[in-house]
Amino acid sequence: NKRFAVLTSGGDSCGMNPAIRAFVRASLLRGAKVFAIREGYNGLVTGSIVELDWQSVGGIISRGGTIIGTARSAEFRTREGRKIAVFNLLKNKIDNLLVIGGDGSLTGANILRCEWNSLVKELVDDGKLDQSCLASHPTLNIAGLAGSIDNDMCGTDFTIGADTATKRILEAVDAILSTAVSHQRSFIIEVMGRNCGWLALVSGVSTGADYILVPEIPPEEGWEQSMKENLEKGRLSGRRCSLVIVAEGAIDRQGKPITSNYVKKVLEDAGHDARITILGHVQRGGVPTFLDRYIATRMGMDAAEYFFECKEGSEPVFIGIRGLSTITRLPLMQCVVETQSVGELIKQHKFMEAVKVRGI
Ligand code: F6P
């Protein structure tokens, strides 16, 4: 019997549960045993590993968050922590691991895989594992899915959870606009996304924002004036409110954060009655949308498929989606490295390249 495990790591996102469900059931259907690692990489270190059956993932397709828990684990970042992780995996005879998380979590999986052989040897030398483990589990197969509301991962058009987060943002902005219109106010809405502006950009476009600030294209010096002019044009054309969407990671050309408070002050100095709403974790909550359920289900199924097909020593794979129909498999580290290169491109003022890599 093949033995697979799944963990969710980093910030939770809507769609993680449908991905777990699809992975578990597609694996069970072909005869594998499936285990959940609870609370992200922490569960690997503490040995919190439980077997899942068909019913343990029943009714979760419509639930937000992750039923197996998530965390950002400090212990797993140490080699000693990863040695315990290898021990706990092999104690359960698991050598196929699906990680659902952001680029940091996927990098962690790759490190574990790279160190696998030497850590197994050390555990055998320490007398903690049987010598036969070296031959029976020569490598750790890794598949990664991007679970993040930020949509910041190269190698996929959508990360799991991004669509639901935009839905939450749209609902909130629509609600705010009705009060904004009544008072003729200007609202600054701050959205999540870490150093990625996708959420701000697409929600700004979809709510008719007057101005959008994203990290990938820091505005030119003097942007404050053009923002005020944009808002003014709206008012002159009869709009009774103004809307500025600020990505939480927005920066200026010097790399200095552009805060919502600063935007508010600029608008107040120009005579606006301005208010800030920071949407926060509301964006990560609620029930997953159709799109997140659908892509997560397809990705989860493909991860199971991959583990049945992959050869010993295969490079870790990243499973993504192109458009709404094509599931793709790419080298995991290529996707992680590209994702992480965006920050460097921005620092070098190569904004259009950053946007191209980011795919927004
Ligand atoms: O990466 C997902 C994300 O929601 C970011 O958009 C945000 O900056 C961060 O996580 C918040 O993290 P935490 O939940 O640890 O406060």
CSV table of C-alpha atoms and ligand atoms in Angstrom, one decimal:
chain,number,residue,atom,x,y,z
A,1,ASN,CA,0.0,0.0,0.0
A,2,LYS,CA,1.2,3.5,-0.9
A,3,ARG,CA,1.1,5.9,2.0
A,4,PHE,CA,0.5,9.6,1.4
A,5,ALA,CA,0.3,12.6,3.7
A,6,VAL,CA,-1.1,16.1,3.4
A,7,LEU,CA,-0.4,19.3,5.4
A,8,THR,CA,-1.5,22.9,5.2
A,9,SER,CA,0.9,25.5,6.1
A,10,GLY,CA,1.1,29.3,6.5
A,11,GLY,CA,-2.0,31.5,6.3
A,12,ASP,CA,-5.1,29.5,5.8
A,13,SER,CA,-7.2,30.1,2.7
A,14,CYS,CA,-10.7,29.2,1.4
A,15,GLY,CA,-10.3,26.1,-0.8
A,16,MET,CA,-7.8,24.3,1.4
A,17,ASN,CA,-10.5,22.0,2.6
A,18,PRO,CA,-11.8,21.1,-0.9
A,19,ALA,CA,-8.2,20.4,-1.9
A,20,ILE,CA,-7.7,18.1,1.1
A,21,ARG,CA,-11.0,16.3,0.4
A,22,ALA,CA,-10.2,15.7,-3.3
A,23,PHE,CA,-6.7,14.5,-2.5
A,24,VAL,CA,-7.8,12.1,0.2
A,25,ARG,CA,-10.7,10.6,-1.8
A,26,ALA,CA,-8.7,10.3,-5.1
A,27,SER,CA,-5.9,8.5,-3.1
A,28,LEU,CA,-8.3,6.2,-1.3
A,29,LEU,CA,-10.1,5.2,-4.5
A,30,ARG,CA,-6.8,3.9,-5.9
A,31,GLY,CA,-5.9,2.1,-2.7
A,32,ALA,CA,-3.5,4.4,-0.9
A,33,LYS,CA,-3.5,5.1,2.8
A,34,VAL,CA,-3.7,8.8,3.5
A,35,PHE,CA,-2.6,10.7,6.6
A,36,ALA,CA,-3.1,14.3,7.8
A,37,ILE,CA,-0.2,16.2,9.4
A,38,ARG,CA,-1.9,18.5,11.8
A,39,GLU,CA,-1.1,22.2,12.4
A,40,GLY,CA,1.3,22.5,9.5
A,41,TYR,CA,4.9,21.6,9.8
A,42,ASN,CA,4.5,21.7,13.6
A,43,GLY,CA,2.6,18.4,13.3
A,44,LEU,CA,5.6,16.8,11.6
A,45,VAL,CA,7.8,17.8,14.5
A,46,THR,CA,5.4,16.8,17.2
A,47,GLY,CA,4.3,13.7,15.4
A,48,SER,CA,0.6,14.8,15.2
A,49,ILE,CA,-0.2,12.5,12.3
A,50,VAL,CA,-3.6,10.9,11.8
A,51,GLU,CA,-5.0,8.6,9.2
A,52,LEU,CA,-8.0,9.9,7.2
A,53,ASP,CA,-10.8,7.9,5.7
A,54,TRP,CA,-13.5,8.7,3.2
A,55,GLN,CA,-15.9,10.1,5.9
A,56,SER,CA,-13.3,12.2,7.7
A,57,VAL,CA,-13.3,14.6,4.8
A,58,GLY,CA,-17.1,14.5,4.4
A,59,GLY,CA,-19.0,17.8,4.3
A,60,ILE,CA,-15.8,20.0,4.1
A,61,ILE,CA,-16.1,21.1,0.5
A,62,SER,CA,-18.1,24.1,1.5
A,63,ARG,CA,-16.1,25.0,4.6
A,64,GLY,CA,-13.5,27.8,4.7
A,65,GLY,CA,-10.1,27.5,6.5
A,66,THR,CA,-8.4,24.1,6.9
A,67,ILE,CA,-9.8,21.2,9.1
A,68,ILE,CA,-6.3,19.9,9.6
A,69,GLY,CA,-5.0,23.2,11.1
A,70,THR,CA,-2.1,25.4,9.9
A,71,ALA,CA,0.8,27.2,11.5
A,72,ARG,CA,4.0,29.0,10.7
A,73,SER,CA,6.5,26.6,12.4
A,74,ALA,CA,9.8,27.9,13.9
A,75,GLU,CA,11.1,24.4,14.8
A,76,PHE,CA,10.8,23.1,11.3
A,77,ARG,CA,13.2,25.8,10.2
A,78,THR,CA,16.0,24.1,12.1
A,79,ARG,CA,17.8,21.0,10.8
A,80,GLU,CA,17.1,19.3,14.2
A,81,GLY,CA,13.4,20.0,13.7
A,82,ARG,CA,13.5,18.5,10.2
A,83,LYS,CA,15.3,15.4,11.5
A,84,ILE,CA,12.4,14.8,13.9
A,85,ALA,CA,10.1,15.4,11.0
A,86,VAL,CA,11.8,12.7,8.9
A,87,PHE,CA,11.6,10.3,11.8
A,88,ASN,CA,7.9,10.9,12.3
A,89,LEU,CA,7.2,10.4,8.6
A,90,LEU,CA,9.1,7.2,8.4
A,91,LYS,CA,7.6,5.9,11.7
A,92,ASN,CA,4.4,6.1,9.7
A,93,LYS,CA,6.1,4.7,6.5
A,94,ILE,CA,5.1,7.9,4.6
A,95,ASP,CA,7.3,9.0,1.7
A,96,ASN,CA,4.8,11.1,-0.4
A,97,LEU,CA,3.9,14.5,1.0
A,98,LEU,CA,1.5,17.1,-0.3
A,99,VAL,CA,2.1,20.6,1.0
A,100,ILE,CA,-0.6,23.2,0.5
A,101,GLY,CA,0.7,26.7,1.4
A,102,GLY,CA,2.6,29.8,0.2
A,103,ASP,CA,6.1,30.0,-1.3
A,104,GLY,CA,7.8,29.8,2.1
A,105,SER,CA,5.9,26.6,3.0
A,106,LEU,CA,6.8,25.1,-0.4
A,107,THR,CA,10.5,26.0,0.0
A,108,GLY,CA,10.4,24.2,3.4
A,109,ALA,CA,9.1,21.0,1.6
A,110,ASN,CA,12.0,21.2,-0.9
A,111,ILE,CA,14.6,21.6,1.9
A,112,LEU,CA,13.2,18.5,3.6
A,113,ARG,CA,13.4,16.6,0.4
A,114,CYS,CA,17.0,17.7,-0.3
A,115,GLU,CA,18.1,16.7,3.2
A,116,TRP,CA,16.0,13.5,3.3
A,117,ASN,CA,18.8,11.0,2.5
A,118,SER,CA,21.3,12.4,4.9
A,119,LEU,CA,18.7,12.7,7.7
A,120,VAL,CA,17.6,9.1,7.2
A,121,LYS,CA,21.2,8.0,7.4
A,122,GLU,CA,21.8,10.0,10.6
A,123,LEU,CA,18.6,8.5,12.1
A,124,VAL,CA,19.8,5.0,11.2
A,125,ASP,CA,23.3,5.7,12.7
A,126,ASP,CA,21.6,7.0,15.9
A,127,GLY,CA,19.7,3.7,16.1
A,128,LYS,CA,16.3,5.4,15.8
A,129,LEU,CA,15.4,3.9,12.4
A,130,ASP,CA,16.0,0.5,10.9
A,131,GLN,CA,18.8,0.2,8.3
A,132,SER,CA,16.1,-1.1,5.8
A,133,CYS,CA,14.6,2.5,5.7
A,134,LEU,CA,17.5,3.6,3.4
A,135,ALA,CA,16.5,1.2,0.7
A,136,SER,CA,12.7,1.2,1.2
A,137,HIS,CA,12.3,5.0,1.4
A,138,PRO,CA,15.2,6.4,-0.7
A,139,THR,CA,13.5,9.7,-1.5
A,140,LEU,CA,10.6,11.9,-0.4
A,141,ASN,CA,8.2,12.7,-3.2
A,142,ILE,CA,6.8,16.2,-2.9
A,143,ALA,CA,3.8,17.9,-4.5
A,144,GLY,CA,2.9,21.5,-3.8
A,145,LEU,CA,-0.3,23.4,-4.2
A,146,ALA,CA,-0.4,27.2,-3.7
A,147,GLY,CA,-2.9,27.9,-0.9
A,148,SER,CA,-2.9,31.6,-0.3
A,149,ILE,CA,-5.3,34.5,-0.7
A,150,ASP,CA,-2.5,36.6,-2.2
A,151,ASN,CA,-2.4,35.1,-5.7
A,152,ASP,CA,1.3,35.7,-5.6
A,153,MET,CA,2.7,32.4,-6.9
A,154,CYS,CA,4.3,31.9,-10.3
A,155,GLY,CA,3.3,28.7,-12.1
A,156,THR,CA,-0.5,29.1,-11.6
A,157,ASP,CA,-3.0,31.7,-12.7
A,158,PHE,CA,-4.9,31.3,-9.4
A,159,THR,CA,-3.8,30.3,-5.9
A,160,ILE,CA,-6.4,28.6,-3.8
A,161,GLY,CA,-8.3,31.2,-1.9
A,162,ALA,CA,-7.7,34.3,-4.0
A,163,ASP,CA,-11.1,34.2,-5.6
A,164,THR,CA,-12.9,33.9,-2.3
A,165,ALA,CA,-10.8,36.8,-0.9
A,166,THR,CA,-11.8,39.0,-3.8
A,167,LYS,CA,-15.5,38.1,-3.2
A,168,ARG,CA,-15.1,39.2,0.5
A,169,ILE,CA,-13.5,42.4,-0.6
A,170,LEU,CA,-16.2,43.2,-3.1
A,171,GLU,CA,-18.9,42.6,-0.6
A,172,ALA,CA,-17.2,44.9,1.9
A,173,VAL,CA,-16.6,47.6,-0.6
A,174,ASP,CA,-20.1,47.5,-2.0
A,175,ALA,CA,-21.4,47.9,1.6
A,176,ILE,CA,-19.1,50.7,2.4
A,177,LEU,CA,-20.0,52.6,-0.8
A,178,SER,CA,-23.6,53.0,0.2
A,179,THR,CA,-22.6,54.9,3.4
A,180,ALA,CA,-19.8,56.7,1.5
A,181,VAL,CA,-22.3,58.0,-1.0
A,182,SER,CA,-24.7,59.2,1.6
A,183,HIS,CA,-22.1,61.3,3.3
A,184,GLN,CA,-20.1,62.2,0.1
A,185,ARG,CA,-17.1,60.7,1.8
A,186,SER,CA,-13.8,59.4,0.4
A,187,PHE,CA,-12.8,55.9,1.6
A,188,ILE,CA,-9.4,54.3,1.7
A,189,ILE,CA,-9.8,50.5,1.8
A,190,GLU,CA,-6.7,48.6,2.7
A,191,VAL,CA,-6.5,45.0,1.5
A,192,MET,CA,-4.2,42.1,2.2
A,193,GLY,CA,-1.8,40.5,-0.2
A,194,ARG,CA,1.6,40.9,1.6
A,195,ASN,CA,3.9,42.2,-1.1
A,196,CYS,CA,1.6,41.3,-4.0
A,197,GLY,CA,-0.9,43.8,-5.4
A,198,TRP,CA,-3.2,41.3,-7.1
A,199,LEU,CA,-6.1,41.6,-4.6
A,200,ALA,CA,-5.9,45.4,-4.7
A,201,LEU,CA,-5.7,45.5,-8.4
A,202,VAL,CA,-8.6,43.2,-9.3
A,203,SER,CA,-10.8,44.4,-6.5
A,204,GLY,CA,-10.1,48.0,-7.5
A,205,VAL,CA,-11.0,47.4,-11.1
A,206,SER,CA,-14.1,45.5,-10.1
A,207,THR,CA,-15.4,48.1,-7.7
A,208,GLY,CA,-14.7,51.2,-9.8
A,209,ALA,CA,-11.9,52.6,-7.6
A,210,ASP,CA,-10.6,56.0,-8.4
A,211,TYR,CA,-7.1,55.1,-7.5
A,212,ILE,CA,-5.2,51.9,-6.7
A,213,LEU,CA,-1.8,51.5,-5.0
A,214,VAL,CA,0.1,48.3,-5.5
A,215,PRO,CA,3.7,47.2,-4.7
A,216,GLU,CA,4.6,46.0,-8.1
A,217,ILE,CA,4.2,49.5,-9.7
A,218,PRO,CA,5.2,52.1,-7.2
A,219,PRO,CA,3.7,55.4,-8.2
A,220,GLU,CA,5.9,58.1,-9.7
A,221,GLU,CA,7.0,61.0,-7.5
A,222,GLY,CA,4.1,63.5,-7.2
A,223,TRP,CA,1.5,60.7,-7.4
A,224,GLU,CA,-0.4,62.4,-4.6
A,225,GLN,CA,-1.4,65.2,-7.0
A,226,SER,CA,-2.5,62.8,-9.7
A,227,MET,CA,-4.5,60.8,-7.1
A,228,LYS,CA,-6.3,64.0,-6.0
A,229,GLU,CA,-7.0,65.0,-9.6
A,230,ASN,CA,-8.4,61.5,-10.3
A,231,LEU,CA,-10.8,61.8,-7.4
A,232,GLU,CA,-11.7,65.4,-8.4
A,233,LYS,CA,-12.6,64.2,-11.9
A,234,GLY,CA,-15.0,61.7,-10.4
A,235,ARG,CA,-16.6,64.3,-8.2
A,236,LEU,CA,-17.0,66.7,-11.1
A,237,SER,CA,-18.7,64.0,-13.2
A,238,GLY,CA,-21.3,63.7,-10.4
A,239,ARG,CA,-19.8,60.9,-8.2
A,240,ARG,CA,-20.9,61.4,-4.6
A,241,CYS,CA,-18.0,59.4,-3.1
A,242,SER,CA,-14.4,58.4,-3.8
A,243,LEU,CA,-12.6,55.2,-3.4
A,244,VAL,CA,-8.9,54.4,-3.0
A,245,ILE,CA,-7.7,50.8,-2.7
A,246,VAL,CA,-4.4,50.4,-1.0
A,247,ALA,CA,-2.5,47.1,-1.0
A,248,GLU,CA,-1.0,46.5,2.4
A,249,GLY,CA,2.4,46.2,0.8
A,250,ALA,CA,2.2,49.3,-1.3
A,251,ILE,CA,5.5,51.2,-1.6
A,252,ASP,CA,6.9,54.3,-3.2
A,253,ARG,CA,9.8,54.4,-5.7
A,254,GLN,CA,12.2,54.6,-2.8
A,255,GLY,CA,10.7,51.4,-1.3
A,256,LYS,CA,9.1,53.3,1.5
A,257,PRO,CA,5.7,51.9,2.6
A,258,ILE,CA,2.7,54.0,1.5
A,259,THR,CA,0.3,53.7,4.4
A,260,SER,CA,-3.5,54.2,4.5
A,261,ASN,CA,-2.9,56.9,7.1
A,262,TYR,CA,-0.7,58.8,4.7
A,263,VAL,CA,-3.3,58.6,1.9
A,264,LYS,CA,-6.0,59.8,4.3
A,265,LYS,CA,-3.9,62.8,5.4
A,266,VAL,CA,-3.2,63.7,1.7
A,267,LEU,CA,-7.0,63.6,1.0
A,268,GLU,CA,-7.9,65.4,4.2
A,269,ASP,CA,-5.5,68.2,3.4
A,270,ALA,CA,-7.3,68.5,0.0
A,271,GLY,CA,-10.6,68.9,1.8
A,272,HIS,CA,-11.9,65.4,1.7
A,273,ASP,CA,-14.0,63.9,4.5
A,274,ALA,CA,-11.9,60.7,4.5
A,275,ARG,CA,-12.2,57.4,6.3
A,276,ILE,CA,-10.0,54.2,6.4
A,277,THR,CA,-11.3,50.7,6.5
A,278,ILE,CA,-8.7,47.9,6.9
A,279,LEU,CA,-10.4,44.7,5.8
A,280,GLY,CA,-8.0,42.4,7.6
A,281,HIS,CA,-8.8,38.7,8.2
A,282,VAL,CA,-12.4,39.0,7.0
A,283,GLN,CA,-10.7,38.5,3.6
A,284,ARG,CA,-9.5,35.0,4.6
A,285,GLY,CA,-12.8,33.8,6.1
A,286,GLY,CA,-16.2,32.6,5.0
A,287,VAL,CA,-17.1,29.8,2.6
A,288,PRO,CA,-15.1,29.1,-0.6
A,289,THR,CA,-16.5,30.4,-3.9
A,290,PHE,CA,-17.2,28.1,-6.9
A,291,LEU,CA,-13.8,28.9,-8.4
A,292,ASP,CA,-11.9,28.0,-5.3
A,293,ARG,CA,-13.8,24.7,-4.8
A,294,TYR,CA,-13.3,23.8,-8.4
A,295,ILE,CA,-9.6,24.6,-8.8
A,296,ALA,CA,-8.8,23.1,-5.4
A,297,THR,CA,-10.6,19.9,-6.2
A,298,ARG,CA,-8.9,19.5,-9.5
A,299,MET,CA,-5.5,20.3,-8.1
A,300,GLY,CA,-6.0,17.9,-5.1
A,301,MET,CA,-7.0,15.1,-7.5
A,302,ASP,CA,-3.9,15.7,-9.6
A,303,ALA,CA,-1.7,15.6,-6.6
A,304,ALA,CA,-2.9,12.1,-5.8
A,305,GLU,CA,-2.5,11.1,-9.4
A,306,TYR,CA,1.1,12.4,-9.4
A,307,PHE,CA,2.0,10.3,-6.4
A,308,PHE,CA,0.8,7.1,-8.1
A,309,GLU,CA,2.7,8.0,-11.3
A,310,CYS,CA,6.0,9.5,-10.0
A,311,LYS,CA,9.3,7.7,-10.3
A,312,GLU,CA,11.7,7.4,-7.5
A,313,GLY,CA,13.9,10.5,-7.2
A,314,SER,CA,11.4,12.7,-9.2
A,315,GLU,CA,11.9,16.5,-8.7
A,316,PRO,CA,9.3,18.1,-6.5
A,317,VAL,CA,6.3,19.2,-8.5
A,318,PHE,CA,4.1,22.3,-8.3
A,319,ILE,CA,0.5,21.8,-9.5
A,320,GLY,CA,-1.2,24.9,-10.8
A,321,ILE,CA,-3.9,25.9,-13.3
A,322,ARG,CA,-3.7,27.8,-16.5
A,323,GLY,CA,-7.0,29.6,-17.3
A,324,LEU,CA,-9.8,27.7,-15.8
A,325,SER,CA,-9.3,24.4,-17.4
A,326,THR,CA,-5.7,23.2,-17.7
A,327,ILE,CA,-4.0,21.7,-14.7
A,328,THR,CA,-0.2,22.1,-15.0
A,329,ARG,CA,2.8,20.4,-13.3
A,330,LEU,CA,6.0,22.5,-13.1
A,331,PRO,CA,9.2,22.1,-11.2
A,332,LEU,CA,8.4,23.3,-7.7
A,333,MET,CA,11.6,25.3,-7.1
A,334,GLN,CA,11.4,27.0,-10.5
A,335,CYS,CA,8.0,28.4,-9.4
A,336,VAL,CA,9.3,29.4,-5.9
A,337,VAL,CA,12.4,31.1,-7.3
A,338,GLU,CA,10.5,33.0,-9.9
A,339,THR,CA,7.9,34.1,-7.2
A,340,GLN,CA,10.7,35.3,-5.0
A,341,SER,CA,12.5,37.2,-7.8
A,342,VAL,CA,9.7,39.8,-8.0
A,343,GLY,CA,10.9,41.7,-4.9
A,344,GLU,CA,14.4,41.9,-6.4
A,345,LEU,CA,13.0,43.2,-9.7
A,346,ILE,CA,11.0,45.9,-7.9
A,347,LYS,CA,14.1,46.9,-5.9
A,348,GLN,CA,15.9,47.3,-9.2
A,349,HIS,CA,13.0,49.5,-10.5
A,350,LYS,CA,12.3,46.8,-13.2
A,351,PHE,CA,8.5,47.3,-12.7
A,352,MET,CA,7.2,46.0,-15.9
A,353,GLU,CA,9.3,42.8,-15.6
A,354,ALA,CA,8.0,42.4,-12.1
A,355,VAL,CA,4.5,42.7,-13.3
A,356,LYS,CA,5.2,40.2,-16.1
A,357,VAL,CA,6.6,37.6,-13.7
A,358,ARG,CA,3.8,38.2,-11.2
A,359,GLY,CA,1.3,37.8,-14.1
A,360,ILE,CA,-0.9,40.8,-13.2
B,1,F6P,O1,-0.3,35.4,3.0
B,1,F6P,C1,-1.7,35.5,3.4
B,1,F6P,C2,-1.9,36.7,4.3
B,1,F6P,O2,-3.3,36.8,4.6
B,1,F6P,C3,-1.4,38.0,3.8
B,1,F6P,O3,-2.2,38.6,2.9
B,1,F6P,C4,-1.3,38.8,5.1
B,1,F6P,O4,-0.3,39.8,5.0
B,1,F6P,C5,-0.8,37.7,6.1
B,1,F6P,O5,-1.2,36.5,5.6
B,1,F6P,C6,-1.4,37.9,7.5
B,1,F6P,O6,-0.8,36.9,8.3
B,1,F6P,P1,-1.4,36.6,9.7
B,1,F6P,O7,-2.7,35.8,9.6
B,1,F6P,O8,-0.3,35.7,10.3
B,1,F6P,O9,-1.6,37.8,10.5
